[in-house]
């Protein structure tokens, strides 16, 4: 007996249960974008995939602009740029609240937030990914070490400003709990009315696969919306995507819309310079780079912030260091040569990159599982302020500059990961190494080492700052004048070390 029920071909033997021999074709394949988003209404909560401009559902976003729906809550790692991606919804004043980790270079996003036109719930990037994953997995809340001791934990982070710059809405404190001697805070899951995601291909059952680093937030978001709409570049026959290459099973997908001709705009085109390793001078910045490069050891897994940390990687030589990028890459290679850039392959700084043989690609929630779980040996990043006991502030100047914490809170909150801060010793004459940070914290007691153009401090538990290296031309008196925090001097104080460049 051969029969079909709800799109399944069933093979049954009398008296025994039928067995499905092909998948349920319950996914709706839409002819146009307007039909795909037909039931999105004012006030809906949308989960929008992508990281920077990589892997964003640009045609679905354009459809929302045409539709004109208002008062949306958008959950997305960031909000594109002023004139592309979610930035278009912001320009049209269609968004009431953003739940994001990073404002970044979107000037309109920052302007609307600081003037009170837009509510912004800034959330650590790994926490955001896990809140979304948890929502799709039916887990209402979870505990994380990320953000403990910061405004995320204690509450008071601005969500909305009054026009005069005072806070109209602020974040609420998180519940805290101690497990095995470590402190954690509770975060609640995120669910949405719709998930808008971008995949490379869908098959005729609705299974999805992503290309390179365009997976990012798309994969966890696919499971966390009441209705998931996938924008794809190609629809292929059943079986064309091998089962082991399916990133999102069709059970999570409700509608598919195929579009070609994606712009795939590159936010930060960064190309390889043939002489990148031979351009260092004795400037303060280059002195820091040469010292930072000595922190790498053979066999290490490292996550590097943009700027000085990433530039220090140019001087890795004779050892193997595997670079992890929190948007879902393990095994970063150099920047591409001109003409080899790929908009689907970027790092956490939105720069075009390459990957090395043996690399792997994955979603944002898996990436931060690596980080939070202590599998990354070294985190190197910049700072606005560091305190004597290793507190770090690097994401916000209240009322003036709000870039967001991105993945920094997750990166520094991991047990077992060495945290090195690279920064200039002072800022326009103001101290940056202080008894206590005056800016909102990224993490408490998280910094292990501070590298500046003047010296290197180790942060020693129970002691505080210990001066271990000092630059040529500096004295203990000049270091004291440039450092507001007190410090000890190592009995083995050495000259500031510099990597040798061949």
XYZ file of C-alpha atoms in Angstrom, residues 137-312:
176
model
C 15.397 25.681 22.502
C 12.591 26.299 25.008
C 14.909 27.395 27.827
C 13.416 30.435 29.597
C 16.627 31.671 31.252
C 20.235 30.742 32.025
C 23.207 31.877 34.103
C 26.351 33.396 32.609
C 29.526 34.963 34.027
C 29.437 37.629 31.317
C 28.753 41.102 32.670
C 29.011 40.269 36.357
C 29.807 43.437 38.315
C 28.950 45.743 35.380
C 25.875 47.804 34.537
C 24.453 44.710 32.840
C 24.438 43.032 36.263
C 23.691 45.978 38.542
C 21.205 47.788 36.306
C 21.188 51.445 35.426
C 22.462 51.176 31.876
C 20.572 53.734 29.759
C 17.930 52.290 27.448
C 16.319 55.612 26.569
C 17.391 59.189 27.161
C 15.282 62.290 27.673
C 16.044 65.046 25.135
C 18.031 66.857 27.854
C 20.385 63.886 28.191
C 19.028 62.465 31.434
C 18.017 58.809 31.521
C 14.329 58.108 30.836
C 14.497 54.288 30.948
C 17.324 52.268 32.458
C 18.074 48.583 32.610
C 17.009 46.494 35.570
C 19.378 44.535 37.852
C 19.971 40.873 37.064
C 19.568 38.068 39.546
C 22.944 36.720 40.653
C 24.100 33.361 41.936
C 27.385 31.655 42.811
C 28.285 28.251 41.355
C 31.498 26.485 42.398
C 32.980 29.716 43.694
C 32.244 31.756 40.523
C 29.678 34.522 40.204
C 26.989 34.436 37.526
C 23.986 36.518 36.496
C 20.691 35.337 35.060
C 19.649 36.270 31.546
C 16.234 35.644 30.016
C 15.669 34.058 26.608
C 14.599 36.036 23.545
C 11.764 35.063 21.208
C 10.319 37.055 18.324
C 7.172 37.346 16.253
C 9.272 36.899 13.104
C 12.806 35.806 12.289
C 14.259 37.297 9.099
C 17.325 35.318 8.105
C 19.610 35.131 5.093
C 20.925 31.791 3.795
C 22.937 30.851 0.736
C 20.726 27.972 -0.406
C 17.450 26.279 0.466
C 16.350 22.933 -0.837
C 12.764 22.120 -1.781
C 12.059 20.928 1.756
C 13.220 24.220 3.265
C 16.546 23.032 4.674
C 19.114 25.833 4.690
C 22.857 26.149 4.309
C 25.060 29.206 4.808
C 28.197 30.373 3.069
C 31.430 31.184 4.925
C 30.946 33.653 7.807
C 27.403 34.605 6.752
C 26.084 32.065 9.269
C 26.690 34.264 12.369
C 23.358 35.121 14.063
C 21.220 33.626 11.292
C 21.377 30.062 12.553
C 20.224 30.636 16.168
C 17.616 33.165 15.044
C 15.997 30.637 12.710
C 14.584 28.706 15.671
C 13.501 31.652 17.833
C 10.759 33.300 15.761
C 7.085 32.319 15.665
C 7.412 32.631 11.888
C 10.822 32.269 10.238
C 11.286 33.750 6.778
C 14.472 32.811 4.943
C 15.836 34.936 2.129
C 18.050 32.771 -0.086
C 20.125 33.131 -3.229
C 19.233 29.748 -4.685
C 16.645 26.987 -4.307
C 17.979 23.530 -5.120
C 16.344 20.089 -5.490
C 15.957 17.670 -2.611
C 19.276 16.014 -1.918
C 21.370 18.766 -3.482
C 22.345 19.865 0.029
C 23.870 16.776 1.689
C 22.178 16.033 4.993
C 25.403 16.638 6.921
C 25.733 20.100 5.343
C 22.300 21.340 6.452
C 22.811 24.186 8.942
C 19.107 24.874 9.618
C 16.679 21.940 9.343
C 13.379 22.652 7.617
C 11.443 22.186 10.882
C 12.418 25.755 11.807
C 11.582 27.375 8.447
C 8.105 28.657 7.537
C 8.666 30.685 4.378
C 11.383 30.965 1.759
C 11.888 33.795 -0.688
C 14.557 33.524 -3.379
C 16.236 36.623 -4.719
C 19.303 37.145 -6.867
C 21.461 40.214 -7.284
C 22.190 40.845 -3.613
C 24.358 43.927 -3.206
C 26.379 42.326 -0.386
C 27.979 45.617 0.451
C 31.378 45.398 2.169
C 31.497 47.591 5.255
C 35.291 47.665 5.716
C 37.263 46.607 2.675
C 40.675 45.690 4.059
C 43.373 44.375 1.743
C 46.752 42.813 2.303
C 49.780 45.060 2.092
C 52.850 43.297 0.818
C 55.131 45.257 3.120
C 52.841 45.149 6.183
C 55.606 43.660 8.314
C 58.160 46.325 7.519
C 56.414 49.572 8.336
C 56.973 49.906 12.081
C 58.620 53.038 13.440
C 59.360 54.093 17.002
C 55.968 55.750 17.384
C 54.047 54.930 20.581
C 51.592 52.795 18.627
C 54.296 50.777 16.875
C 56.182 50.283 20.130
C 53.032 48.738 21.618
C 52.571 46.510 18.564
C 56.138 45.199 18.780
C 55.691 44.377 22.464
C 52.228 42.855 22.044
C 53.543 40.441 19.401
C 55.652 38.761 22.092
C 52.534 37.529 23.881
C 51.886 34.821 21.279
C 53.107 31.300 22.019
C 53.195 28.161 19.919
C 49.909 26.228 19.737
C 47.850 29.069 21.181
C 44.222 29.902 20.323
C 43.810 33.694 20.435
C 41.094 36.287 19.921
C 42.365 39.713 18.895
C 40.570 43.032 18.942
C 40.729 45.430 16.015
C 43.603 47.880 15.787
C 46.821 47.183 17.684
C 46.029 43.562 18.675
C 45.221 42.508 15.111
C 48.242 44.385 13.783
C 50.473 42.518 16.234
